[in-house]
mmCIF file of C-alpha atoms and ligand atoms in Angstrom:
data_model
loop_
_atom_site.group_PDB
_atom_site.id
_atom_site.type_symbol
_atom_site.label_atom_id
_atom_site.label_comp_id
_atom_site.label_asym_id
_atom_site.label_seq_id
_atom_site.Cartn_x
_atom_site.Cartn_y
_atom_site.Cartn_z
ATOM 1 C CA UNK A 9 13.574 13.159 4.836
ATOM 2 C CA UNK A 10 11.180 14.366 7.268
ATOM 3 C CA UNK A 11 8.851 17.100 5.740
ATOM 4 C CA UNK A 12 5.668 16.756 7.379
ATOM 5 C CA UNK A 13 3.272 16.906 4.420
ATOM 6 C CA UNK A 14 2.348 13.176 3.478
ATOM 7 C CA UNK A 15 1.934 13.097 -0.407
ATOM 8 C CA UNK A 16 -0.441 11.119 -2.025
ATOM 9 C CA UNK A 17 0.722 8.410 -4.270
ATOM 10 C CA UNK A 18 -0.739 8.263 -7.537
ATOM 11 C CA UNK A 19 -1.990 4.684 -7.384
ATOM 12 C CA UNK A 20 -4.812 3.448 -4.927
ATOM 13 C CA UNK A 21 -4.763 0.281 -2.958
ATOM 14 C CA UNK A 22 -7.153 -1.340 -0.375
ATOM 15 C CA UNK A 23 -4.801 -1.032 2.593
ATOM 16 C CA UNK A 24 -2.842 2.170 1.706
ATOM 17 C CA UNK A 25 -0.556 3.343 4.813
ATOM 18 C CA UNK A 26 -1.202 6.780 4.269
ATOM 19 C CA UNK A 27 -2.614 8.008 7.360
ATOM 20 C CA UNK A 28 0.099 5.631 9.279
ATOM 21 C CA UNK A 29 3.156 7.226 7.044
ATOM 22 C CA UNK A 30 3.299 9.700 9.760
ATOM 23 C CA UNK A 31 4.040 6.861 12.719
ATOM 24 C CA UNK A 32 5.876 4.786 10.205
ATOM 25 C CA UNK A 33 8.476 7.826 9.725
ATOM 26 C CA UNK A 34 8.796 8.479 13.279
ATOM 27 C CA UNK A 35 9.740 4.759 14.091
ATOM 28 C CA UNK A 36 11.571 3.502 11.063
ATOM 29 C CA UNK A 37 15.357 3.143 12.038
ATOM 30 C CA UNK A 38 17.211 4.729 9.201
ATOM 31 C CA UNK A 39 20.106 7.046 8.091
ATOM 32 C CA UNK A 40 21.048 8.509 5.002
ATOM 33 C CA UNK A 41 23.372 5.825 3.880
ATOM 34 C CA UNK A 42 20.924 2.943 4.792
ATOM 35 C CA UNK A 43 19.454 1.046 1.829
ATOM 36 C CA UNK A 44 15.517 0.910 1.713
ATOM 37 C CA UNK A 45 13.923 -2.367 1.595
ATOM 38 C CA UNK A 46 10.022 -2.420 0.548
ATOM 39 C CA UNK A 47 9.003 -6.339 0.059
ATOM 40 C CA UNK A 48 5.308 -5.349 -0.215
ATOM 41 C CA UNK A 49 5.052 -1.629 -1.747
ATOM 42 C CA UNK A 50 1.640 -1.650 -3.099
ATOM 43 C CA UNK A 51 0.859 2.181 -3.680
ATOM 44 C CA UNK A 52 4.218 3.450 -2.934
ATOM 45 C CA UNK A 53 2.721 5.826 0.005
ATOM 46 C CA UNK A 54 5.313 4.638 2.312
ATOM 47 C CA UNK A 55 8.556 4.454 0.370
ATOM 48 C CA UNK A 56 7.599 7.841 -1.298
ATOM 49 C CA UNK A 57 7.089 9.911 1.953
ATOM 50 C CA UNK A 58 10.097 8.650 3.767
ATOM 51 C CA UNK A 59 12.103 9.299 0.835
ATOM 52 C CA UNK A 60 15.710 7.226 1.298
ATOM 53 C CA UNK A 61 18.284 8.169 -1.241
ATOM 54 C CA UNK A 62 18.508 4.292 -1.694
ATOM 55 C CA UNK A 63 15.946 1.888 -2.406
ATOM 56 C CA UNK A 64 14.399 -1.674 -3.147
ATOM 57 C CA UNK A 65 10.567 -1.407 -4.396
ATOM 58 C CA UNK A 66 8.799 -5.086 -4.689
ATOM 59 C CA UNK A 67 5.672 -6.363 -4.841
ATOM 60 C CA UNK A 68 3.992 -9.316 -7.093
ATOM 61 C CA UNK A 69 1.819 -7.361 -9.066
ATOM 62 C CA UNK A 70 3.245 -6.314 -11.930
ATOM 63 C CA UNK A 71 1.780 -3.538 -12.592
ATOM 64 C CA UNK A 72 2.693 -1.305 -9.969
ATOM 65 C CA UNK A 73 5.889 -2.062 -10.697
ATOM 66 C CA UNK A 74 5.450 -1.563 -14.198
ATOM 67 C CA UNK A 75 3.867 1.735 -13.714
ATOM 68 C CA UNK A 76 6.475 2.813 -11.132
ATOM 69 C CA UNK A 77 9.730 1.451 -13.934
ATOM 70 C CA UNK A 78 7.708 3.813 -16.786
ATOM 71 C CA UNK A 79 8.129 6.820 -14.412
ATOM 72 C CA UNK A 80 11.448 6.321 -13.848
ATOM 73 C CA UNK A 81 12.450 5.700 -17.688
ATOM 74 C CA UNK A 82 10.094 8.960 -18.645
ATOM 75 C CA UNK A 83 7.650 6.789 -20.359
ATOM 76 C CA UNK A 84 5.103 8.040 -18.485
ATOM 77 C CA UNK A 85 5.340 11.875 -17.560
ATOM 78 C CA UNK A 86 2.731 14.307 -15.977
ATOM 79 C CA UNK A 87 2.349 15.388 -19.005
ATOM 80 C CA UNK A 88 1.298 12.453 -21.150
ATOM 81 C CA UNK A 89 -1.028 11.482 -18.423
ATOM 82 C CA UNK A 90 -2.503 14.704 -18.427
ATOM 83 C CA UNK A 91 -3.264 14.224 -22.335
ATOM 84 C CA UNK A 92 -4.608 10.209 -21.927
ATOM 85 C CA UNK A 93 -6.792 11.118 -19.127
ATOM 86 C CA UNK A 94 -8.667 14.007 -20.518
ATOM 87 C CA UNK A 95 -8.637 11.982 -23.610
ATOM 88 C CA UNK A 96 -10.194 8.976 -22.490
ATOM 89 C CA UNK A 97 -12.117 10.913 -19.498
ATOM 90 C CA UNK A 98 -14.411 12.883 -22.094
ATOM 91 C CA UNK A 99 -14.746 9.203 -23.686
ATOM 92 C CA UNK A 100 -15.926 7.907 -19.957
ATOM 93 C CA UNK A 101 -18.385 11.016 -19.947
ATOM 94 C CA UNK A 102 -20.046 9.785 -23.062
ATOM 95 C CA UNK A 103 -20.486 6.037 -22.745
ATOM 96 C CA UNK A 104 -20.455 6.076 -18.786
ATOM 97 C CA UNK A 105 -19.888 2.616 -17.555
ATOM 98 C CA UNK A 106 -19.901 1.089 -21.219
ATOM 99 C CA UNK A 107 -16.400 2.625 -21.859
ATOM 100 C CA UNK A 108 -15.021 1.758 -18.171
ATOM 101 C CA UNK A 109 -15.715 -1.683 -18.930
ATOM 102 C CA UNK A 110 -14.259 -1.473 -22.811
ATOM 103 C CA UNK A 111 -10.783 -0.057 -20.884
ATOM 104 C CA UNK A 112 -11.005 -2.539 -19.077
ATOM 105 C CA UNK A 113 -11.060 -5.381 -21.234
ATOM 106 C CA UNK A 114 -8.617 -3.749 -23.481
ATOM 107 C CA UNK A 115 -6.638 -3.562 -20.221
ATOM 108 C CA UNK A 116 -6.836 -7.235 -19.657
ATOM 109 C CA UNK A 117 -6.376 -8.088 -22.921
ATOM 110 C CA UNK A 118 -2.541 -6.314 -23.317
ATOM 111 C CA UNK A 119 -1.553 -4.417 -19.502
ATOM 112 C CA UNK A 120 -0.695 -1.337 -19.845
ATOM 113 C CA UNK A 121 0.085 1.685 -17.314
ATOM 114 C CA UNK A 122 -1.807 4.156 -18.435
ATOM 115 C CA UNK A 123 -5.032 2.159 -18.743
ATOM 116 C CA UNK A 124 -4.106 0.746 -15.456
ATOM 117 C CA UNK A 125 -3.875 4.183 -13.611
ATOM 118 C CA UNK A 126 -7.513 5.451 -15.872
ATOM 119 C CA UNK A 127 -9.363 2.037 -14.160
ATOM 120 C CA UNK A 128 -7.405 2.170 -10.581
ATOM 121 C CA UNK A 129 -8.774 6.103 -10.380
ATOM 122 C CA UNK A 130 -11.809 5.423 -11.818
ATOM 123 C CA UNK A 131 -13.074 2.050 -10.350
ATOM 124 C CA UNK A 132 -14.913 0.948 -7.471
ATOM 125 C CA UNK A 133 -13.777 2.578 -3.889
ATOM 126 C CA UNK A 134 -9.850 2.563 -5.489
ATOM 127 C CA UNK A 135 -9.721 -1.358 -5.117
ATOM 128 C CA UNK A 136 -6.998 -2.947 -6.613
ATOM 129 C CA UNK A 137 -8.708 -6.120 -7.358
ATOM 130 C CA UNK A 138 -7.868 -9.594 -9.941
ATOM 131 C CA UNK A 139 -9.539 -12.827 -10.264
ATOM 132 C CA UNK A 140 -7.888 -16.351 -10.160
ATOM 133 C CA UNK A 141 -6.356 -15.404 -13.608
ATOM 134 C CA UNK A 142 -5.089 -12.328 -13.252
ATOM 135 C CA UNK A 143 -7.704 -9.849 -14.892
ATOM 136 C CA UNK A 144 -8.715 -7.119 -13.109
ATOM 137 C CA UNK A 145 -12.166 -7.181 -11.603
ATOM 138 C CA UNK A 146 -13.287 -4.428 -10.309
ATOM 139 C CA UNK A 147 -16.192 -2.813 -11.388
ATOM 140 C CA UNK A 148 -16.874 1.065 -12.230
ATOM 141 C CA UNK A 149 -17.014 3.748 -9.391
ATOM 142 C CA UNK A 150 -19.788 5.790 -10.461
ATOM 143 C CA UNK A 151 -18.920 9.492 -10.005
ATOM 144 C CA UNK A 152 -20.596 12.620 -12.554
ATOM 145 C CA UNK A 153 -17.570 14.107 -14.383
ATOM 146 C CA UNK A 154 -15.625 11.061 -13.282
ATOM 147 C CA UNK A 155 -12.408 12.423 -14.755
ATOM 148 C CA UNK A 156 -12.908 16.278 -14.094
ATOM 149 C CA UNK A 157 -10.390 19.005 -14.583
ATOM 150 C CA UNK A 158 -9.576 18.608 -10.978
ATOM 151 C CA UNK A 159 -9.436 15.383 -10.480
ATOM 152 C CA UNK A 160 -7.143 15.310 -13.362
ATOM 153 C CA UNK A 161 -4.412 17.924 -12.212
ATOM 154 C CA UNK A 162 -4.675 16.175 -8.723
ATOM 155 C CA UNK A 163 -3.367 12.811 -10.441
ATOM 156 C CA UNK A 164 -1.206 14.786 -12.779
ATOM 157 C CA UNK A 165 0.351 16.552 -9.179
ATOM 158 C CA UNK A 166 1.069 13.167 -7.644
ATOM 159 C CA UNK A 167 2.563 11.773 -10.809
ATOM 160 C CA UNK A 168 5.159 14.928 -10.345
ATOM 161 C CA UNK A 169 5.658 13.835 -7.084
ATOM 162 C CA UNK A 170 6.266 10.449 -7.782
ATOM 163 C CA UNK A 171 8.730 11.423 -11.115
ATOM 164 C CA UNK A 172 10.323 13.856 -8.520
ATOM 165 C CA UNK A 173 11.514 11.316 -5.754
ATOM 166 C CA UNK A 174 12.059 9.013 -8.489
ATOM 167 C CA UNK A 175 14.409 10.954 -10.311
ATOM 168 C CA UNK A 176 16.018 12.320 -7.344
ATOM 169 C CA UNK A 177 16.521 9.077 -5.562
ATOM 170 C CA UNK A 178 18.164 6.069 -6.467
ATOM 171 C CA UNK A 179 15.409 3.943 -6.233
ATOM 172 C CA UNK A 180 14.709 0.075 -8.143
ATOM 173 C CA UNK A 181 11.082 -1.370 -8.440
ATOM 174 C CA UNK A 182 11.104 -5.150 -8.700
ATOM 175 C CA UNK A 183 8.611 -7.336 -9.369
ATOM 176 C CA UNK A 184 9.053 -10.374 -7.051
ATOM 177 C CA UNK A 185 7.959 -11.974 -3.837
ATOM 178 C CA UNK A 186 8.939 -10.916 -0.665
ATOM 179 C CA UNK A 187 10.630 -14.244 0.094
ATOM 180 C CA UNK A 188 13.421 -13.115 -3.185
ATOM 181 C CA UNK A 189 13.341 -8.939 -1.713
ATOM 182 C CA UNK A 190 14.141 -10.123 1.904
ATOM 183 C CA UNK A 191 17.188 -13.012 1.278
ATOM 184 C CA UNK A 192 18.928 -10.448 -1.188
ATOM 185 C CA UNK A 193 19.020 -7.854 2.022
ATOM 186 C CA UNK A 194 22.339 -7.135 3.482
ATOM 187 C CA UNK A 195 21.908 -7.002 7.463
ATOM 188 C CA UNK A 196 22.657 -3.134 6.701
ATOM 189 C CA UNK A 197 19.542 -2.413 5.224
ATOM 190 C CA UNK A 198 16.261 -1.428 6.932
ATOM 191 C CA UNK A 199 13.035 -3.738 5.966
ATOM 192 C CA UNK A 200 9.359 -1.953 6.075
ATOM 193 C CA UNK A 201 6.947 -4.972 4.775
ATOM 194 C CA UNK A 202 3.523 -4.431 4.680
ATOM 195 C CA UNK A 203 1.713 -7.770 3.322
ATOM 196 C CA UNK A 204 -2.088 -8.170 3.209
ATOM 197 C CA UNK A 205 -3.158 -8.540 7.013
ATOM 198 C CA UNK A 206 -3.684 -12.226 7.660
ATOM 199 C CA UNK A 207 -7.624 -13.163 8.204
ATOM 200 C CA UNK A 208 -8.707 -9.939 6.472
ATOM 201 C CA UNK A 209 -7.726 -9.606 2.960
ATOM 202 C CA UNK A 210 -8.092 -12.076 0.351
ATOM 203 C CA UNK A 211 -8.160 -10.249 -3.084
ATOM 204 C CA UNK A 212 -4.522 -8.792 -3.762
ATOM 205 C CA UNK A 213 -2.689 -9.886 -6.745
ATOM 206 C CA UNK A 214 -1.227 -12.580 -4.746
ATOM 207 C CA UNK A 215 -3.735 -13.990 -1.385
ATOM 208 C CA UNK A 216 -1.848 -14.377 1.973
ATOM 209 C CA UNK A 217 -2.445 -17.192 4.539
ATOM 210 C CA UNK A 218 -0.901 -18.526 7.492
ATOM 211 C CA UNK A 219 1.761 -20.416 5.220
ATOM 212 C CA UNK A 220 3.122 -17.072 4.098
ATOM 213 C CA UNK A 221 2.576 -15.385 7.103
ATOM 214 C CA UNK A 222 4.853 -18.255 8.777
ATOM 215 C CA UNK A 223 7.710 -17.386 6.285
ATOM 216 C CA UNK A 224 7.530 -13.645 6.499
ATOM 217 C CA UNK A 225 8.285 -13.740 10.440
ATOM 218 C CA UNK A 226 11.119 -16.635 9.566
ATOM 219 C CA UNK A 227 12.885 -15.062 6.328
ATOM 220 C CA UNK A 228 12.781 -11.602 8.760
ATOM 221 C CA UNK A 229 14.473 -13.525 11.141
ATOM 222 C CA UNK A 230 16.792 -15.053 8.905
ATOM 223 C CA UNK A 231 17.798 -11.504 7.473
ATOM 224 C CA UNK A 232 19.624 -9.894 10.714
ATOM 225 C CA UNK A 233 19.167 -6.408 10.488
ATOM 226 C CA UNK A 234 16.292 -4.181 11.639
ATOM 227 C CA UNK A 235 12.810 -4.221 10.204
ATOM 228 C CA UNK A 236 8.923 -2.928 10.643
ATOM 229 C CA UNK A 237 6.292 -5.326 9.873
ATOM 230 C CA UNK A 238 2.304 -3.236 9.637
ATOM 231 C CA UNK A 239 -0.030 -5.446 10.436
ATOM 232 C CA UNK A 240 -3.530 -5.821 12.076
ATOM 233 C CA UNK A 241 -3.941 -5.695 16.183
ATOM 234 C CA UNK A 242 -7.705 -5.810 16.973
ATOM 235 C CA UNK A 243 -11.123 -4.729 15.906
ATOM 236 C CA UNK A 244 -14.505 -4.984 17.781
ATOM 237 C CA UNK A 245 -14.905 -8.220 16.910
ATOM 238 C CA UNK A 246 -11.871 -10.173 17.252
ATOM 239 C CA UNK A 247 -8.065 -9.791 17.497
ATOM 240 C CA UNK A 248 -5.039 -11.030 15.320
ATOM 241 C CA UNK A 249 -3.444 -13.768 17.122
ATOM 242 C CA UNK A 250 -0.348 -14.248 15.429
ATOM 243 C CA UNK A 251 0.969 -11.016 17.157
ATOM 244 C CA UNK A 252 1.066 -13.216 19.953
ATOM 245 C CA UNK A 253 1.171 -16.619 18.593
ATOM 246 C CA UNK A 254 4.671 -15.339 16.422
ATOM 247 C CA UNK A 255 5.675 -11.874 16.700
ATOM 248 C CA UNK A 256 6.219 -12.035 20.401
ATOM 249 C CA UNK A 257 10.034 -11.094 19.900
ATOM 250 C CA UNK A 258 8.908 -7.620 18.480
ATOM 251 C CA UNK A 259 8.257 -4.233 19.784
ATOM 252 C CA UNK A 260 4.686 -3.021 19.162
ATOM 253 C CA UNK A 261 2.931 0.318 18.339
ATOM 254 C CA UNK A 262 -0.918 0.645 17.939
ATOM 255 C CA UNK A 263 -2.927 3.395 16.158
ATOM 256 C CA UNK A 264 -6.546 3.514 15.843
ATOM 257 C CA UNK A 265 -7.438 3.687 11.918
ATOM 258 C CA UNK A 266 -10.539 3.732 9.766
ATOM 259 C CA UNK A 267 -10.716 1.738 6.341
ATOM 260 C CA UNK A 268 -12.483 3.509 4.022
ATOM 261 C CA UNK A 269 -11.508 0.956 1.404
ATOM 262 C CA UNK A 270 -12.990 -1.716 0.425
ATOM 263 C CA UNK A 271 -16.251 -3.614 -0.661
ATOM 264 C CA UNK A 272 -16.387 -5.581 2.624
ATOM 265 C CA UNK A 273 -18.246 -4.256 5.679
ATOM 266 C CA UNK A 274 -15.343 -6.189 7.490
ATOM 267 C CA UNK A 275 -13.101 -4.172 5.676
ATOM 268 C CA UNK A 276 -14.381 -1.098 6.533
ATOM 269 C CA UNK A 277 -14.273 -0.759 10.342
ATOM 270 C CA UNK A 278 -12.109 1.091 12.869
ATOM 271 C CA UNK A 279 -9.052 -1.300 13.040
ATOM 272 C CA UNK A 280 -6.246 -0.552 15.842
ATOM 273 C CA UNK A 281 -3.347 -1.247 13.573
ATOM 274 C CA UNK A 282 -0.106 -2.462 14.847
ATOM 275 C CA UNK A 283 3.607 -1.839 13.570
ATOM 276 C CA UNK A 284 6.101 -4.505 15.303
ATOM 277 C CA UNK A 285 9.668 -3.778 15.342
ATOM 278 C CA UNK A 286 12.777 -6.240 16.210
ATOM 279 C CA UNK A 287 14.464 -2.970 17.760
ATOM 280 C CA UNK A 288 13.336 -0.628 20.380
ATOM 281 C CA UNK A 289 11.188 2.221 18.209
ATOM 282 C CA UNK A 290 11.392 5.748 19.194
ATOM 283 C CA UNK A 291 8.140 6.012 20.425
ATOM 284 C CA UNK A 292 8.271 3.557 22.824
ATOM 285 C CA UNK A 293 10.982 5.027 24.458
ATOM 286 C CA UNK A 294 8.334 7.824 26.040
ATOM 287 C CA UNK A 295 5.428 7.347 28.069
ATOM 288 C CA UNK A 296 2.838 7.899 25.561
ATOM 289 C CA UNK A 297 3.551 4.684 23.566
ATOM 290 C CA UNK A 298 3.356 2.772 27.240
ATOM 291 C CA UNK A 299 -0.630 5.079 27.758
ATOM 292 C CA UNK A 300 -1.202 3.885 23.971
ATOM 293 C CA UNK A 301 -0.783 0.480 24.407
ATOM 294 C CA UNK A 302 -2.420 0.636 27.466
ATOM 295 C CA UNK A 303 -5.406 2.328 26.241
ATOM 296 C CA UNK A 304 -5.554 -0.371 23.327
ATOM 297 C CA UNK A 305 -5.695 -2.906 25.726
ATOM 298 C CA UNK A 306 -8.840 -1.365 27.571
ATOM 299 C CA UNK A 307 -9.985 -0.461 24.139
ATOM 300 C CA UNK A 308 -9.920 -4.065 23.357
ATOM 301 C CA UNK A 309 -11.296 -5.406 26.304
ATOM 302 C CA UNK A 310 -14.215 -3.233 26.925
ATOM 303 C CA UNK A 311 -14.915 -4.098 23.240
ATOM 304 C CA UNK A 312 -14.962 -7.755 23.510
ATOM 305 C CA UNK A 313 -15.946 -7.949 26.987
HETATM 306 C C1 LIG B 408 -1.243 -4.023 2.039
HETATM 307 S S1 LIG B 408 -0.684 -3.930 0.373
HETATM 308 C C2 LIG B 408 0.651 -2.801 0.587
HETATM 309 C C3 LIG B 408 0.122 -1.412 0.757
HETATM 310 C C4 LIG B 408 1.189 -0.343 0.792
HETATM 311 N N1 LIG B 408 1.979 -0.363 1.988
HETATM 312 C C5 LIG B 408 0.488 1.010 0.668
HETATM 313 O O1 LIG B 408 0.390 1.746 1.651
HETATM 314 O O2 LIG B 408 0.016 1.302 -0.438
HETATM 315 C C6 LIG B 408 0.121 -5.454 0.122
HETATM 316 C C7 LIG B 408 0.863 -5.605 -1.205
HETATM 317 O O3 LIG B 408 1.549 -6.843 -1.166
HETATM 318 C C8 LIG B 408 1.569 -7.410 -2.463
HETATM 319 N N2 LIG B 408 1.800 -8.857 -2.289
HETATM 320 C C9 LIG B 408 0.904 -9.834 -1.989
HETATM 321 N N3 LIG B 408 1.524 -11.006 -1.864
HETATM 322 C C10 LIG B 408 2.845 -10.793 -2.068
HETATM 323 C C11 LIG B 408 4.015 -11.619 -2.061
HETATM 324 N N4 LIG B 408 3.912 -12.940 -1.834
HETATM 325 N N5 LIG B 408 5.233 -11.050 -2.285
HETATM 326 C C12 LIG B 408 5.317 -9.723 -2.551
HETATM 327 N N6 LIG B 408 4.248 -8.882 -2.599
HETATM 328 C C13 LIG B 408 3.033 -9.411 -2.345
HETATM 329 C C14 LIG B 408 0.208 -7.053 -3.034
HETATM 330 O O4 LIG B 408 0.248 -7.066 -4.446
HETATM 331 C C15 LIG B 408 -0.013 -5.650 -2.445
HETATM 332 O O5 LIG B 408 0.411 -4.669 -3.349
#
């Protein structure tokens, strides 16, 4: 459970936790027997590196969670996707952005994981974008030898991964909203949610405003046990104030991070991220969670001021 080598999920998001997953694991309050609960898994990068034997993947966008339920059923292996990609990755070298854009509407026309995992690996910055109706959007990532021999046994690797911790764990993926994950928790379990950062992101499967935001902080309430909520602190420009405004009652942890997703220039800026916790987290119990804060807040100020 706490192998320091962060793997690297197969799927990309805008958002993905993976240079947090080290901080996350540190601070997460869990023991063997506790049941995982992941409202908001996106990529996976989280739930994958801390590994619980038990867990509760959701998210809205179905297909994640379709891609994650074909792993675990053997539907999709390392090896089929090793066949599909160079298959339809010598196609991509021949028509170029022609072909992306035929998977694609071949995608949109009937989902399916594989095509799903060829157009998040091979789109735009790895956004995982849809329009008002649900098609994805994104358009091609333009890259000689897109789908290489490398790049291909780097996705096949991850998919191992993935298959591994799937198979060894016992692990459900759900497609649902996080207001359906959070009121099935028992008070036992341990809650990680990391929606799209209010003010910031606007094109997940499912948008995010101050509505949902609102519920989040009152179903987590609601639920009783312990959870981590990752969420946005402050950039150069301006600060998140519902850290303030309604997640007073929590613990908080800042690390500095650079987005390289994204199309946005917004989105691509140092942000000092913040995880809140309703319990006291590990790290705060030493002095250089106290000098982190600290620094943030001089950070902050000298940026603004
Ligand atoms: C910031 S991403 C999660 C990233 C993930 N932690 C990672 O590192 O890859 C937020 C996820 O929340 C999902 N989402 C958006 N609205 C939701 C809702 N109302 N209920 C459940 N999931 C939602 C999105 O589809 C997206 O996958």
């Amino acid at each position: 459970m706490y192998e320091d080598k962060i793997f690297v999920p197969p799927l990309k998001i805008q958002g993905i936790k993976t240079k947090l997953v080290p901080l996350i694991k540190q601070n997460v309050a869990i023991t063997q027997n506790t049941v995982w609960i992941e409202p908001f898994m996106g990529s996976g990068v989280v739930g994958l590196n801390v590994a619980p034997t038990n867990a509760i993947f959701a998210d809205t966008n179905p297909h994640i969670i379709s891609f994650y339920n074909q792993i675990q059923e053997g539907s999709i292996t390392p090896h089929i996707v090793r066949n599909y990609l160079e298959k339809e990755g010598e196609k991509l070298s021949r028509y170029d952005d022609k072909y992306y854009l035929e998977v694609r509407e071949r995608f949109n026309d009937s989902p399916n994981s594989l095509d799903f995992l060829f157009l998040n690996r091979s789109c735009f910055n790895g956004m995982m974008r849809f329009n008002r109706n649900n098609k994805f959007n994104v358009p091609y990532g333009h890259k000689p030898e897109r789908f290489s021999k490398a790049y291909i046994t780097k996705i096949v690797n991850q998919i191992s991964f993935a298959e591994m911790k799937i198979k060894t764990n016992n692990w459900k993926f759900v497609c649902q909203s996080f207001e359906e994950t959070i009121s099935s928790a028992d008070e036992n379990a341990f809650v990680y949610c990391d929606p799209p950062y209010i003010g910031r992101h606007v094109d997940y499967y499912d948008s995010w405003d101050e509505k949902k935001e609102l519920k989040l902080c009152e179903n987590l309430k609601e639920f009783g046990g312990k959870f981590m909520v990752s969420t946005w602190d402050y950039t150069a420009y301006r600060h998140n104030e519902y850290i303030n405004a309604i997640w007073s009652f929590c613990h908080k942890i800042n690390k500095e991070h650079f987005y390289h997703l994204g199309a946005k220039e917004i989105n691509r800026n140092t942000v000092v991220e913040a995880l809140l916790m309703n319990y006291v987290p590990k790290n705060n119990c030493n002095e250089f969670a106290m000098l982190n804060q600290q620094l943030s807040l001089f950070n902050y100020n000298y940026n603004v001021g």
